[in-house]
mmCIF file of C-alpha atoms in Angstrom:
data_model
loop_
_atom_site.group_PDB
_atom_site.id
_atom_site.type_symbol
_atom_site.label_atom_id
_atom_site.label_comp_id
_atom_site.label_asym_id
_atom_site.label_seq_id
_atom_site.Cartn_x
_atom_site.Cartn_y
_atom_site.Cartn_z
ATOM 1 C CA MET A 965 51.909 5.663 -60.998
ATOM 2 C CA PRO A 966 54.553 7.908 -59.342
ATOM 3 C CA LYS A 967 58.105 6.626 -59.714
ATOM 4 C CA ARG A 968 60.543 6.152 -56.866
ATOM 5 C CA THR A 969 63.859 7.947 -56.682
ATOM 6 C CA THR A 970 67.144 6.156 -56.018
ATOM 7 C CA GLY A 971 66.727 7.033 -52.339
ATOM 8 C CA GLY A 972 63.447 5.136 -52.180
ATOM 9 C CA GLN A 973 61.223 8.230 -51.968
ATOM 10 C CA VAL A 974 58.212 8.664 -54.222
ATOM 11 C CA ASP A 975 58.824 11.046 -57.139
ATOM 12 C CA THR A 976 55.641 13.101 -57.619
ATOM 13 C CA SER A 977 57.078 15.536 -60.162
ATOM 14 C CA GLY A 978 56.138 13.398 -63.178
ATOM 15 C CA PRO A 979 52.722 14.995 -63.919
ATOM 16 C CA PHE A 980 54.287 18.469 -63.664
ATOM 17 C CA LYS A 981 57.127 17.560 -66.020
ATOM 18 C CA ALA A 982 54.518 16.437 -68.572
ATOM 19 C CA LEU A 983 53.040 19.958 -68.788
ATOM 20 C CA PRO A 984 53.943 22.117 -71.790
ATOM 21 C CA SER A 985 56.743 24.564 -71.169
ATOM 22 C CA GLY A 986 55.524 28.060 -70.290
ATOM 23 C CA LEU A 987 52.002 26.947 -69.338
ATOM 24 C CA HIS A 988 52.380 28.473 -65.875
ATOM 25 C CA ASP A 989 53.130 31.882 -67.411
ATOM 26 C CA ARG A 990 49.996 31.716 -69.534
ATOM 27 C CA LEU A 991 47.872 30.798 -66.490
ATOM 28 C CA ARG A 992 49.398 33.229 -63.977
ATOM 29 C CA PRO A 993 47.341 36.326 -65.026
ATOM 30 C CA TYR A 994 44.105 34.442 -64.351
ATOM 31 C CA PHE A 995 44.958 32.973 -60.948
ATOM 32 C CA ALA A 996 44.033 36.077 -58.913
ATOM 33 C CA ASP A 997 40.485 35.878 -60.281
ATOM 34 C CA ILE A 998 40.444 32.098 -59.752
ATOM 35 C CA THR A 999 41.470 32.673 -56.116
ATOM 36 C CA GLU A 1000 38.556 35.065 -55.562
ATOM 37 C CA GLU A 1001 36.110 32.653 -57.220
ATOM 38 C CA VAL A 1002 37.314 29.753 -55.083
ATOM 39 C CA VAL A 1003 36.911 31.797 -51.877
ATOM 40 C CA ARG A 1004 33.385 32.877 -52.903
ATOM 41 C CA ALA A 1005 32.432 29.271 -53.609
ATOM 42 C CA ILE A 1006 33.773 28.161 -50.236
ATOM 43 C CA ARG A 1007 31.823 30.896 -48.390
ATOM 44 C CA THR A 1008 28.649 30.090 -50.330
ATOM 45 C CA GLU A 1009 28.633 26.295 -50.323
ATOM 46 C CA ILE A 1010 30.234 25.322 -46.991
ATOM 47 C CA PRO A 1011 28.227 26.454 -43.920
ATOM 48 C CA GLU A 1012 31.242 26.665 -41.617
ATOM 49 C CA TYR A 1013 32.845 29.230 -43.928
ATOM 50 C CA ALA A 1014 29.758 31.423 -44.332
ATOM 51 C CA ARG A 1015 31.400 34.412 -42.677
ATOM 52 C CA PRO A 1016 32.115 38.027 -43.679
ATOM 53 C CA MET A 1017 35.261 38.509 -45.724
ATOM 54 C CA ASP A 1018 36.728 40.808 -43.079
ATOM 55 C CA ASP A 1019 36.451 37.989 -40.541
ATOM 56 C CA THR A 1020 39.910 36.963 -39.299
ATOM 57 C CA TYR A 1021 39.298 33.305 -40.066
ATOM 58 C CA MET A 1022 38.125 34.057 -43.628
ATOM 59 C CA GLN A 1023 41.202 36.189 -44.201
ATOM 60 C CA GLY A 1024 43.208 33.099 -43.280
ATOM 61 C CA VAL A 1025 41.139 31.045 -45.730
ATOM 62 C CA HIS A 1026 41.867 33.587 -48.487
ATOM 63 C CA ARG A 1027 45.602 33.365 -47.765
ATOM 64 C CA GLY A 1028 45.387 29.576 -47.802
ATOM 65 C CA VAL A 1029 43.693 29.484 -51.215
ATOM 66 C CA ASP A 1030 46.166 31.964 -52.626
ATOM 67 C CA HIS A 1031 49.066 29.942 -51.225
ATOM 68 C CA ALA A 1032 47.674 26.722 -52.716
ATOM 69 C CA LEU A 1033 47.303 28.169 -56.201
ATOM 70 C CA ARG A 1034 50.684 29.910 -56.098
ATOM 71 C CA GLY A 1035 52.224 26.612 -55.016
ATOM 72 C CA LEU A 1036 50.606 24.915 -58.004
ATOM 73 C CA LEU A 1037 52.097 27.494 -60.369
ATOM 74 C CA GLU A 1038 55.532 27.162 -58.783
ATOM 75 C CA ARG A 1039 55.492 23.409 -59.220
ATOM 76 C CA MET A 1040 54.417 23.843 -62.837
ATOM 77 C CA ALA A 1041 57.307 26.265 -63.408
ATOM 78 C CA GLU A 1042 59.895 24.089 -61.642
ATOM 79 C CA PRO A 1043 58.734 20.458 -61.428
ATOM 80 C CA ASP A 1044 61.817 19.480 -59.436
ATOM 81 C CA THR A 1045 61.285 22.196 -56.821
ATOM 82 C CA ASP A 1046 61.311 21.134 -53.178
ATOM 83 C CA TRP A 1047 57.726 20.390 -52.104
ATOM 84 C CA ALA A 1048 58.683 20.198 -48.403
ATOM 85 C CA PRO A 1049 58.088 23.906 -47.525
ATOM 86 C CA VAL A 1050 54.612 23.847 -49.054
ATOM 87 C CA LYS A 1051 53.900 20.551 -47.327
ATOM 88 C CA ALA A 1052 55.002 22.079 -44.023
ATOM 89 C CA THR A 1053 52.542 24.935 -44.549
ATOM 90 C CA TYR A 1054 49.627 22.536 -44.872
ATOM 91 C CA GLN A 1055 50.800 20.514 -41.912
ATOM 92 C CA ARG A 1056 50.628 23.752 -39.897
ATOM 93 C CA ILE A 1057 47.114 24.366 -41.204
ATOM 94 C CA GLY A 1058 46.109 20.858 -40.109
ATOM 95 C CA ARG A 1059 47.572 21.436 -36.655
ATOM 96 C CA GLY A 1060 45.706 24.727 -36.425
ATOM 97 C CA GLU A 1061 42.386 23.060 -37.258
ATOM 98 C CA ALA A 1062 43.001 20.454 -34.547
ATOM 99 C CA GLU A 1063 44.003 23.060 -31.967
ATOM 100 C CA GLU A 1064 40.826 25.018 -32.691
ATOM 101 C CA GLY A 1065 38.801 21.842 -32.079
ATOM 102 C CA ARG A 1066 37.401 21.695 -35.604
ATOM 103 C CA SER A 1067 36.855 18.637 -37.763
ATOM 104 C CA LEU A 1068 38.833 18.300 -40.980
ATOM 105 C CA ASP A 1069 35.664 17.510 -42.946
ATOM 106 C CA SER A 1070 34.941 21.121 -43.910
ATOM 107 C CA PHE A 1071 38.569 21.817 -44.764
ATOM 108 C CA GLN A 1072 38.805 18.743 -47.000
ATOM 109 C CA TRP A 1073 35.530 19.795 -48.609
ATOM 110 C CA ALA A 1074 37.035 23.232 -49.270
ATOM 111 C CA LEU A 1075 40.083 21.636 -50.925
ATOM 112 C CA ARG A 1076 37.928 19.571 -53.264
ATOM 113 C CA LEU A 1077 35.734 22.564 -54.036
ATOM 114 C CA GLY A 1078 38.812 24.661 -54.833
ATOM 115 C CA ALA A 1079 40.091 22.008 -57.213
ATOM 116 C CA ARG A 1080 36.724 21.832 -59.001
ATOM 117 C CA VAL A 1081 36.501 25.608 -59.414
ATOM 118 C CA THR A 1082 40.085 25.760 -60.724
ATOM 119 C CA TRP A 1083 39.438 22.896 -63.151
ATOM 120 C CA ARG A 1084 36.266 24.575 -64.386
ATOM 121 C CA ARG A 1085 38.036 27.905 -64.976
ATOM 122 C CA VAL A 1086 40.917 26.274 -66.876
ATOM 123 C CA ASN A 1087 38.391 24.427 -69.039
ATOM 124 C CA ALA A 1088 36.756 27.778 -69.744
ATOM 125 C CA LEU A 1089 40.143 29.201 -70.831
ATOM 126 C CA VAL A 1090 40.496 26.276 -73.252
ATOM 127 C CA ASP A 1091 37.000 26.916 -74.632
ATOM 128 C CA GLU A 1092 37.920 30.602 -75.090
ATOM 129 C CA GLY A 1093 41.015 29.608 -77.077
ATOM 130 C CA VAL A 1094 43.431 30.973 -74.461
ATOM 131 C CA LEU A 1095 44.929 27.512 -73.912
ATOM 132 C CA PRO A 1096 45.242 24.526 -76.276
ATOM 133 C CA ARG A 1097 42.890 21.633 -75.472
ATOM 134 C CA HIS A 1098 45.667 19.052 -75.321
ATOM 135 C CA VAL A 1099 46.963 20.547 -72.056
ATOM 136 C CA LEU A 1100 43.816 19.592 -70.109
ATOM 137 C CA GLY A 1101 44.789 15.981 -69.406
ATOM 138 C CA ALA A 1102 48.238 16.788 -68.050
ATOM 139 C CA PHE A 1103 46.975 19.835 -66.128
ATOM 140 C CA GLY A 1104 44.138 17.830 -64.531
ATOM 141 C CA GLU A 1105 46.532 15.135 -63.344
ATOM 142 C CA ALA A 1106 48.911 17.728 -61.861
ATOM 143 C CA LEU A 1107 46.037 19.644 -60.227
ATOM 144 C CA PHE A 1108 44.522 16.652 -58.489
ATOM 145 C CA LEU A 1109 47.927 15.316 -57.446
ATOM 146 C CA HIS A 1110 48.558 18.721 -55.853
ATOM 147 C CA LEU A 1111 45.170 18.467 -54.113
ATOM 148 C CA ASP A 1112 45.895 14.974 -52.786
ATOM 149 C CA GLU A 1113 49.262 16.025 -51.407
ATOM 150 C CA MET A 1114 47.793 19.091 -49.695
ATOM 151 C CA ALA A 1115 45.076 16.921 -48.167
ATOM 152 C CA ALA A 1116 47.635 14.351 -46.991
ATOM 153 C CA ALA A 1117 49.876 17.022 -45.446
ATOM 154 C CA THR A 1118 46.926 18.648 -43.691
ATOM 155 C CA THR A 1119 45.749 15.298 -42.333
ATOM 156 C CA ALA A 1120 49.256 14.499 -41.090
ATOM 157 C CA GLY A 1121 49.466 17.805 -39.227
ATOM 158 C CA TYR A 1122 45.958 17.378 -37.852
ATOM 159 C CA THR A 1123 46.674 13.846 -36.625
ATOM 160 C CA GLU A 1124 49.962 14.909 -35.057
ATOM 161 C CA ALA A 1125 48.235 17.725 -33.155
ATOM 162 C CA ARG A 1126 45.406 15.466 -31.993
ATOM 163 C CA LEU A 1127 47.873 12.875 -30.700
ATOM 164 C CA HIS A 1128 49.857 15.581 -28.949
ATOM 165 C CA ALA A 1129 46.694 16.987 -27.388
ATOM 166 C CA ALA A 1130 45.626 13.499 -26.308
ATOM 167 C CA GLY A 1131 49.036 12.981 -24.695
ATOM 168 C CA GLU A 1132 48.787 16.284 -22.834
ATOM 169 C CA LEU A 1133 45.254 15.496 -21.708
ATOM 170 C CA ARG A 1134 46.382 12.093 -20.478
ATOM 171 C CA GLN A 1135 49.201 13.710 -18.499
ATOM 172 C CA ARG A 1136 46.807 16.233 -16.946
ATOM 173 C CA ARG A 1137 44.421 13.461 -15.946
ATOM 174 C CA ALA A 1138 47.281 11.473 -14.448
ATOM 175 C CA ARG A 1139 48.299 14.532 -12.392
ATOM 176 C CA LEU A 1140 44.678 14.924 -11.350
ATOM 177 C CA VAL A 1141 44.654 11.354 -9.997
ATOM 178 C CA ASP A 1142 47.722 12.238 -7.935
ATOM 179 C CA LEU A 1143 46.052 15.422 -6.700
ATOM 180 C CA LEU A 1144 42.802 13.673 -5.751
ATOM 181 C CA THR A 1145 44.661 10.998 -3.780
ATOM 182 C CA ALA A 1146 47.229 13.306 -2.187
ATOM 183 C CA ASP A 1147 47.824 13.172 1.559
ATOM 184 C CA PRO A 1148 47.514 15.808 2.939
ATOM 185 C CA PRO A 1149 44.664 16.661 0.571
ATOM 186 C CA ALA A 1150 45.001 19.325 -2.096
ATOM 187 C CA SER A 1151 42.931 22.503 -1.956
ATOM 188 C CA ALA A 1152 39.543 22.672 -3.648
ATOM 189 C CA GLU A 1153 40.878 25.469 -5.887
ATOM 190 C CA ALA A 1154 43.822 23.362 -7.088
ATOM 191 C CA ILE A 1155 41.552 20.408 -7.824
ATOM 192 C CA ALA A 1156 39.046 22.580 -9.694
ATOM 193 C CA GLU A 1157 41.761 24.252 -11.799
ATOM 194 C CA LEU A 1158 43.415 20.989 -12.871
ATOM 195 C CA ALA A 1159 40.035 19.299 -13.414
ATOM 196 C CA HIS A 1160 39.104 22.079 -15.840
ATOM 197 C CA ALA A 1161 42.381 21.637 -17.734
ATOM 198 C CA ALA A 1162 41.843 17.860 -17.804
ATOM 199 C CA ARG A 1163 38.258 18.241 -19.072
ATOM 200 C CA TRP A 1164 36.879 16.401 -16.050
ATOM 201 C CA THR A 1165 33.793 17.498 -14.129
ATOM 202 C CA PRO A 1166 34.442 17.247 -10.367
ATOM 203 C CA PRO A 1167 31.765 15.090 -8.684
ATOM 204 C CA ARG A 1168 30.315 15.484 -5.196
ATOM 205 C CA ALA A 1169 31.874 12.158 -4.124
ATOM 206 C CA LEU A 1170 34.275 9.566 -5.457
ATOM 207 C CA ALA A 1171 35.761 6.161 -4.734
ATOM 208 C CA VAL A 1172 39.229 4.917 -5.590
ATOM 209 C CA VAL A 1173 39.889 1.429 -6.924
ATOM 210 C CA ALA A 1174 43.246 -0.325 -6.518
ATOM 211 C CA VAL A 1175 43.875 -2.685 -9.438
ATOM 212 C CA GLU A 1176 46.491 -5.401 -9.790
ATOM 213 C CA HIS A 1177 47.845 -4.635 -13.254
ATOM 214 C CA ARG A 1178 51.315 -5.197 -14.612
ATOM 215 C CA PRO A 1179 52.194 -2.770 -17.431
ATOM 216 C CA PRO A 1180 53.444 -2.698 -20.104
ATOM 217 C CA THR A 1181 52.889 -6.368 -20.967
ATOM 218 C CA GLU A 1182 49.147 -6.129 -20.339
ATOM 219 C CA VAL A 1183 46.753 -4.068 -22.411
ATOM 220 C CA GLU A 1184 45.145 -1.282 -20.418
ATOM 221 C CA PRO A 1185 41.435 -1.795 -19.769
ATOM 222 C CA ILE A 1186 38.996 0.420 -21.646
ATOM 223 C CA VAL A 1187 37.181 2.531 -19.057
ATOM 224 C CA PRO A 1188 34.373 5.091 -19.317
ATOM 225 C CA PRO A 1189 35.723 8.571 -20.163
ATOM 226 C CA GLU A 1190 34.556 10.041 -16.865
ATOM 227 C CA PHE A 1191 36.848 7.658 -14.933
ATOM 228 C CA LEU A 1192 40.422 8.749 -14.168
ATOM 229 C CA THR A 1193 43.211 6.178 -14.358
ATOM 230 C CA ARG A 1194 46.894 5.641 -13.581
ATOM 231 C CA PHE A 1195 47.783 2.248 -15.034
ATOM 232 C CA ASP A 1196 51.479 3.124 -14.866
ATOM 233 C CA LEU A 1197 51.393 2.558 -11.087
ATOM 234 C CA GLN A 1198 51.450 -0.670 -9.105
ATOM 235 C CA PRO A 1199 48.811 -1.195 -7.995
ATOM 236 C CA ALA A 1200 47.058 0.746 -10.726
ATOM 237 C CA VAL A 1201 44.568 3.400 -9.633
ATOM 238 C CA LEU A 1202 41.060 4.087 -10.915
ATOM 239 C CA VAL A 1203 39.061 7.098 -9.688
ATOM 240 C CA VAL A 1204 35.301 6.555 -9.976
ATOM 241 C CA PRO A 1205 33.104 9.685 -9.742
ATOM 242 C CA ASP A 1206 29.759 9.350 -7.933
ATOM 243 C CA PRO A 1207 30.280 5.599 -7.307
ATOM 244 C CA GLU A 1208 26.805 5.153 -5.812
ATOM 245 C CA GLY A 1209 25.125 6.440 -8.987
ATOM 246 C CA PRO A 1210 22.973 4.215 -11.192
ATOM 247 C CA GLY A 1211 24.971 1.774 -13.274
ATOM 248 C CA ARG A 1212 28.297 2.762 -11.726
ATOM 249 C CA ALA A 1213 29.038 -0.608 -10.078
ATOM 250 C CA ARG A 1214 28.268 -2.395 -13.342
ATOM 251 C CA ALA A 1215 30.529 0.001 -15.294
ATOM 252 C CA VAL A 1216 33.451 -0.561 -12.915
ATOM 253 C CA ALA A 1217 32.998 -4.334 -12.959
ATOM 254 C CA GLY A 1218 32.768 -4.364 -16.754
ATOM 255 C CA ALA A 1219 35.886 -2.239 -17.214
ATOM 256 C CA LEU A 1220 37.981 -4.332 -14.804
ATOM 257 C CA HIS A 1221 36.612 -7.739 -15.759
ATOM 258 C CA GLY A 1222 39.241 -10.404 -15.140
ATOM 259 C CA LEU A 1223 41.482 -8.150 -13.033
ATOM 260 C CA ARG A 1224 42.017 -8.443 -9.293
ATOM 261 C CA ALA A 1225 40.782 -5.184 -7.760
ATOM 262 C CA ALA A 1226 39.384 -3.604 -4.609
ATOM 263 C CA MET A 1227 37.213 -0.505 -4.321
ATOM 264 C CA GLY A 1228 37.686 1.863 -1.419
ATOM 265 C CA PRO A 1229 34.804 3.585 0.366
ATOM 266 C CA THR A 1230 32.864 6.488 -1.119
ATOM 267 C CA VAL A 1231 34.403 9.725 0.151
ATOM 268 C CA ALA A 1232 34.259 13.461 -0.417
ATOM 269 C CA LEU A 1233 36.241 14.935 -3.294
ATOM 270 C CA HIS A 1234 39.231 15.889 -1.135
ATOM 271 C CA GLU A 1235 39.407 12.537 0.722
ATOM 272 C CA GLY A 1236 40.622 10.316 -2.126
ATOM 273 C CA ALA A 1237 43.749 9.354 -0.161
ATOM 274 C CA ARG A 1238 41.604 7.602 2.439
ATOM 275 C CA SER A 1239 39.648 5.678 -0.182
ATOM 276 C CA LEU A 1240 42.879 4.646 -1.917
ATOM 277 C CA ARG A 1241 44.474 3.561 1.365
ATOM 278 C CA TRP A 1242 41.570 1.259 2.194
ATOM 279 C CA ALA A 1243 41.432 -0.097 -1.357
ATOM 280 C CA THR A 1244 45.158 -0.871 -1.308
ATOM 281 C CA GLU A 1245 44.846 -2.654 2.039
ATOM 282 C CA ALA A 1246 41.879 -4.666 0.783
ATOM 283 C CA LEU A 1247 43.764 -5.644 -2.375
ATOM 284 C CA GLU A 1248 46.642 -6.909 -0.262
ATOM 285 C CA LEU A 1249 44.192 -9.009 1.771
ATOM 286 C CA VAL A 1250 42.873 -10.432 -1.491
ATOM 287 C CA ARG A 1251 46.409 -11.375 -2.514
ATOM 288 C CA ARG A 1252 46.932 -13.093 0.860
ATOM 289 C CA GLY A 1253 43.675 -14.999 0.512
ATOM 290 C CA VAL A 1254 42.069 -13.299 3.511
ATOM 291 C CA LEU A 1255 39.344 -11.774 1.327
ATOM 292 C CA ALA A 1256 37.667 -13.658 -1.514
ATOM 293 C CA ASP A 1257 39.018 -12.781 -4.967
ATOM 294 C CA THR A 1258 36.043 -11.915 -7.169
ATOM 295 C CA GLY A 1259 38.087 -10.094 -9.805
ATOM 296 C CA ALA A 1260 37.925 -12.990 -12.247
ATOM 297 C CA ASP A 1261 34.125 -12.842 -12.159
ATOM 298 C CA SER A 1262 32.026 -9.777 -12.848
ATOM 299 C CA GLY A 1263 32.661 -7.933 -9.577
ATOM 300 C CA ILE A 1264 35.415 -6.561 -7.377
ATOM 301 C CA VAL A 1265 36.037 -6.580 -3.643
ATOM 302 C CA ARG A 1266 34.281 -3.614 -2.005
ATOM 303 C CA CYS A 1267 35.758 -2.320 1.232
ATOM 304 C CA GLN A 1268 32.321 -1.434 2.589
ATOM 305 C CA ASP A 1269 31.458 -5.142 2.611
ATOM 306 C CA HIS A 1270 34.519 -6.081 4.704
ATOM 307 C CA LEU A 1271 34.901 -3.307 7.266
ATOM 308 C CA SER A 1272 35.496 -5.576 10.261
ATOM 309 C CA THR A 1273 38.098 -7.603 8.382
ATOM 310 C CA LEU A 1274 39.911 -4.428 7.343
ATOM 311 C CA LEU A 1275 39.813 -3.158 10.909
ATOM 312 C CA LEU A 1276 41.285 -6.372 12.309
ATOM 313 C CA SER A 1277 44.006 -6.436 9.663
ATOM 314 C CA ARG A 1278 45.252 -2.898 10.262
ATOM 315 C CA ASP A 1279 47.684 -3.733 13.086
ATOM 316 C CA ASP A 1280 48.774 -7.354 13.572
ATOM 317 C CA ALA A 1281 50.900 -6.477 16.592
ATOM 318 C CA LEU A 1282 47.952 -4.857 18.348
ATOM 319 C CA VAL A 1283 45.726 -7.847 17.624
ATOM 320 C CA ASP A 1284 48.473 -10.200 18.853
ATOM 321 C CA ALA A 1285 48.720 -8.228 22.096
ATOM 322 C CA MET A 1286 44.954 -8.509 22.581
ATOM 323 C CA ALA A 1287 45.085 -12.250 21.849
ATOM 324 C CA GLU A 1288 47.957 -12.682 24.312
ATOM 325 C CA ARG A 1289 45.880 -11.028 26.992
ATOM 326 C CA ARG A 1290 42.484 -12.597 26.359
ATOM 327 C CA LEU A 1291 43.313 -16.016 24.894
ATOM 328 C CA ARG A 1292 46.207 -16.986 27.165
ATOM 329 C CA PRO A 1293 44.189 -19.723 28.964
ATOM 330 C CA LEU A 1294 44.066 -21.684 25.673
ATOM 331 C CA GLU A 1295 47.848 -22.107 25.874
ATOM 332 C CA GLN A 1296 47.262 -24.622 28.681
ATOM 333 C CA VAL A 1297 45.935 -27.247 26.255
ATOM 334 C CA ARG A 1298 47.661 -29.101 23.412
ATOM 335 C CA PRO A 1299 47.480 -27.631 19.863
ATOM 336 C CA PRO A 1300 44.840 -29.917 18.265
ATOM 337 C CA GLN A 1301 42.487 -29.465 21.200
ATOM 338 C CA ARG A 1302 43.373 -25.773 21.404
ATOM 339 C CA GLU A 1303 42.167 -25.246 17.821
ATOM 340 C CA ARG A 1304 38.877 -27.065 18.510
ATOM 341 C CA LEU A 1305 38.238 -25.060 21.651
ATOM 342 C CA ALA A 1306 39.110 -21.734 19.983
ATOM 343 C CA GLU A 1307 36.772 -22.489 17.091
ATOM 344 C CA THR A 1308 33.989 -23.447 19.474
ATOM 345 C CA LEU A 1309 34.522 -20.342 21.603
ATOM 346 C CA LEU A 1310 34.304 -18.062 18.540
ATOM 347 C CA GLY A 1311 31.117 -19.814 17.378
ATOM 348 C CA TRP A 1312 29.632 -19.449 20.844
ATOM 349 C CA LEU A 1313 30.464 -15.737 20.993
ATOM 350 C CA GLN A 1314 29.151 -15.069 17.472
ATOM 351 C CA SER A 1315 25.902 -16.987 17.866
ATOM 352 C CA GLY A 1316 24.671 -15.427 21.071
ATOM 353 C CA ARG A 1317 25.949 -18.374 23.116
ATOM 354 C CA GLY A 1318 23.321 -20.819 21.833
ATOM 355 C CA VAL A 1319 24.529 -24.435 21.891
ATOM 356 C CA ALA A 1320 22.288 -25.625 19.037
ATOM 357 C CA GLU A 1321 23.386 -22.798 16.743
ATOM 358 C CA VAL A 1322 27.067 -23.395 17.532
ATOM 359 C CA ALA A 1323 26.647 -27.100 16.802
ATOM 360 C CA ALA A 1324 25.024 -26.344 13.454
ATOM 361 C CA ARG A 1325 27.716 -23.799 12.603
ATOM 362 C CA LEU A 1326 30.546 -26.228 13.420
ATOM 363 C CA ALA A 1327 28.736 -29.322 12.081
ATOM 364 C CA VAL A 1328 29.163 -31.197 15.376
ATOM 365 C CA HIS A 1329 26.776 -32.758 17.886
ATOM 366 C CA PRO A 1330 25.315 -30.374 20.515
ATOM 367 C CA GLN A 1331 26.714 -32.642 23.224
ATOM 368 C CA THR A 1332 30.189 -32.020 21.787
ATOM 369 C CA VAL A 1333 29.614 -28.283 22.128
ATOM 370 C CA ARG A 1334 28.489 -28.685 25.742
ATOM 371 C CA TYR A 1335 31.561 -30.756 26.523
ATOM 372 C CA ARG A 1336 33.875 -28.171 24.991
ATOM 373 C CA MET A 1337 32.096 -25.318 26.733
ATOM 374 C CA ARG A 1338 32.663 -27.003 30.083
ATOM 375 C CA GLN A 1339 36.356 -27.120 29.224
ATOM 376 C CA LEU A 1340 36.307 -23.470 28.244
ATOM 377 C CA ASP A 1341 34.499 -22.549 31.461
ATOM 378 C CA GLU A 1342 37.243 -24.277 33.438
ATOM 379 C CA LEU A 1343 39.928 -22.408 31.482
ATOM 380 C CA PHE A 1344 38.407 -18.904 31.381
ATOM 381 C CA GLY A 1345 36.122 -18.866 34.425
ATOM 382 C CA ASP A 1346 34.405 -15.544 35.062
ATOM 383 C CA LEU A 1347 35.950 -13.978 31.916
ATOM 384 C CA LEU A 1348 33.249 -15.716 29.850
ATOM 385 C CA HIS A 1349 30.674 -13.602 31.685
ATOM 386 C CA ASP A 1350 32.536 -10.288 31.315
ATOM 387 C CA PRO A 1351 31.118 -8.331 28.301
ATOM 388 C CA ALA A 1352 34.372 -6.422 27.683
ATOM 389 C CA ALA A 1353 36.435 -9.616 27.845
ATOM 390 C CA ARG A 1354 34.017 -11.463 25.531
ATOM 391 C CA PHE A 1355 34.194 -8.613 23.002
ATOM 392 C CA GLU A 1356 38.013 -8.659 22.904
ATOM 393 C CA MET A 1357 38.044 -12.473 22.780
ATOM 394 C CA GLN A 1358 35.787 -12.374 19.726
ATOM 395 C CA LEU A 1359 38.000 -9.823 18.002
ATOM 396 C CA ALA A 1360 41.166 -11.806 18.702
ATOM 397 C CA LEU A 1361 39.594 -15.113 17.623
ATOM 398 C CA ARG A 1362 38.167 -13.586 14.449
ATOM 399 C CA ALA A 1363 41.617 -12.199 13.595
ATOM 400 C CA ARG A 1364 43.131 -15.679 14.097
ATOM 401 C CA GLU A 1365 40.456 -17.172 11.884
ATOM 402 C CA LEU A 1366 41.246 -14.643 9.128
ATOM 403 C CA ARG A 1367 44.871 -15.748 9.307
ATOM 404 C CA GLY A 1368 43.795 -19.334 8.641
ATOM 405 C CA GLY A 1369 43.890 -20.548 12.226
ATOM 406 C CA PHE A 1370 40.685 -22.625 12.081
ATOM 407 C CA GLY A 1371 41.023 -24.571 8.840
ATOM 408 C CA HIS A 1372 41.227 -27.987 10.576
ATOM 409 C CA ARG A 1373 37.980 -29.854 11.248
ATOM 410 C CA GLU A 1374 37.857 -32.762 13.682
ATOM 411 C CA ASP A 1375 35.540 -35.704 13.873
ATOM 412 C CA PRO A 1376 32.178 -34.644 15.363
ATOM 413 C CA ALA A 1377 32.731 -37.018 18.232
ATOM 414 C CA GLY A 1378 35.923 -35.139 19.271
#
């Protein structure tokens, strides 16, 4: 087991210190041939390296093998030598493999193959009497320790590069969310260029979801890779490509399960700002209790299902002005009766002015509806027969209902 130094670091020089003095000098003349044999084995046995020797990549492989074996000899010659520069070399190799988009599997295979070839050649030198047999144990331990440390350094560099690339990709995708929801909209060329850099295929249409999420205390939801997200915003933003496609609604609901969210309308690629604006307004209505909160279940609020509510909630002052104009006669009666009459008037306007349907809607006796309608006729007169006035009355009354104006129910005999 490697010992630790007084500074707490692991001392890996032990196996090298156990080697006989001068062994590196006796091995050095053979290492050029060993390098060539290792490279041939790599080209022959590993498909990814089956390339001509004049190939640029294979020239790099040759340099890597040579560097590895020279590093082994240097550590044998000076066991206390600083391993950090050699380690840095293999970290760079690992980063290079990651940047080229290759897996480390073939590289790790090449390291193991190189160690086997080297071990086999040294055994052959022992059999030929060039080296004493008692050196094999110590040499084998040093060789495979060297292999493990090269593999660890390469993996560290590879992992570092992958994390860096993932961070850059995340930043590009975040910028793409901003670009897709920009107002005024970005150009098609700008969107296409950033989408390519973010490895995202631009769809024909998209929808934007506003999500109530409070980072960093909450874990970010796991979403399909084709979705774009900005969970560092409040509300958080989710861009859904081709939202009307098969399985899309289920994917969105599954990803946001348990979160309060609202999905804006499906829009063209350059109209994401409009979808986000509607989604944000709908989410605010959910918070206020105007729209039902389905986020805790398996679905989310969809703007397309609440268009009239969104329309009436866009400008409270405008709705109040319309109510002041069309509902002023109701101010002549006392509040409890005013609420009953307003509720009855809205039911009458929504049901095509049928007494029986209004009674069923309000859970009162039809005679009660007739009585209230006579009162309303006295208050509004000919306005109840004016289509334009009726339309604006219905809008104003519906807006009042959304604000919680008709929560009180009276006795059916009232």
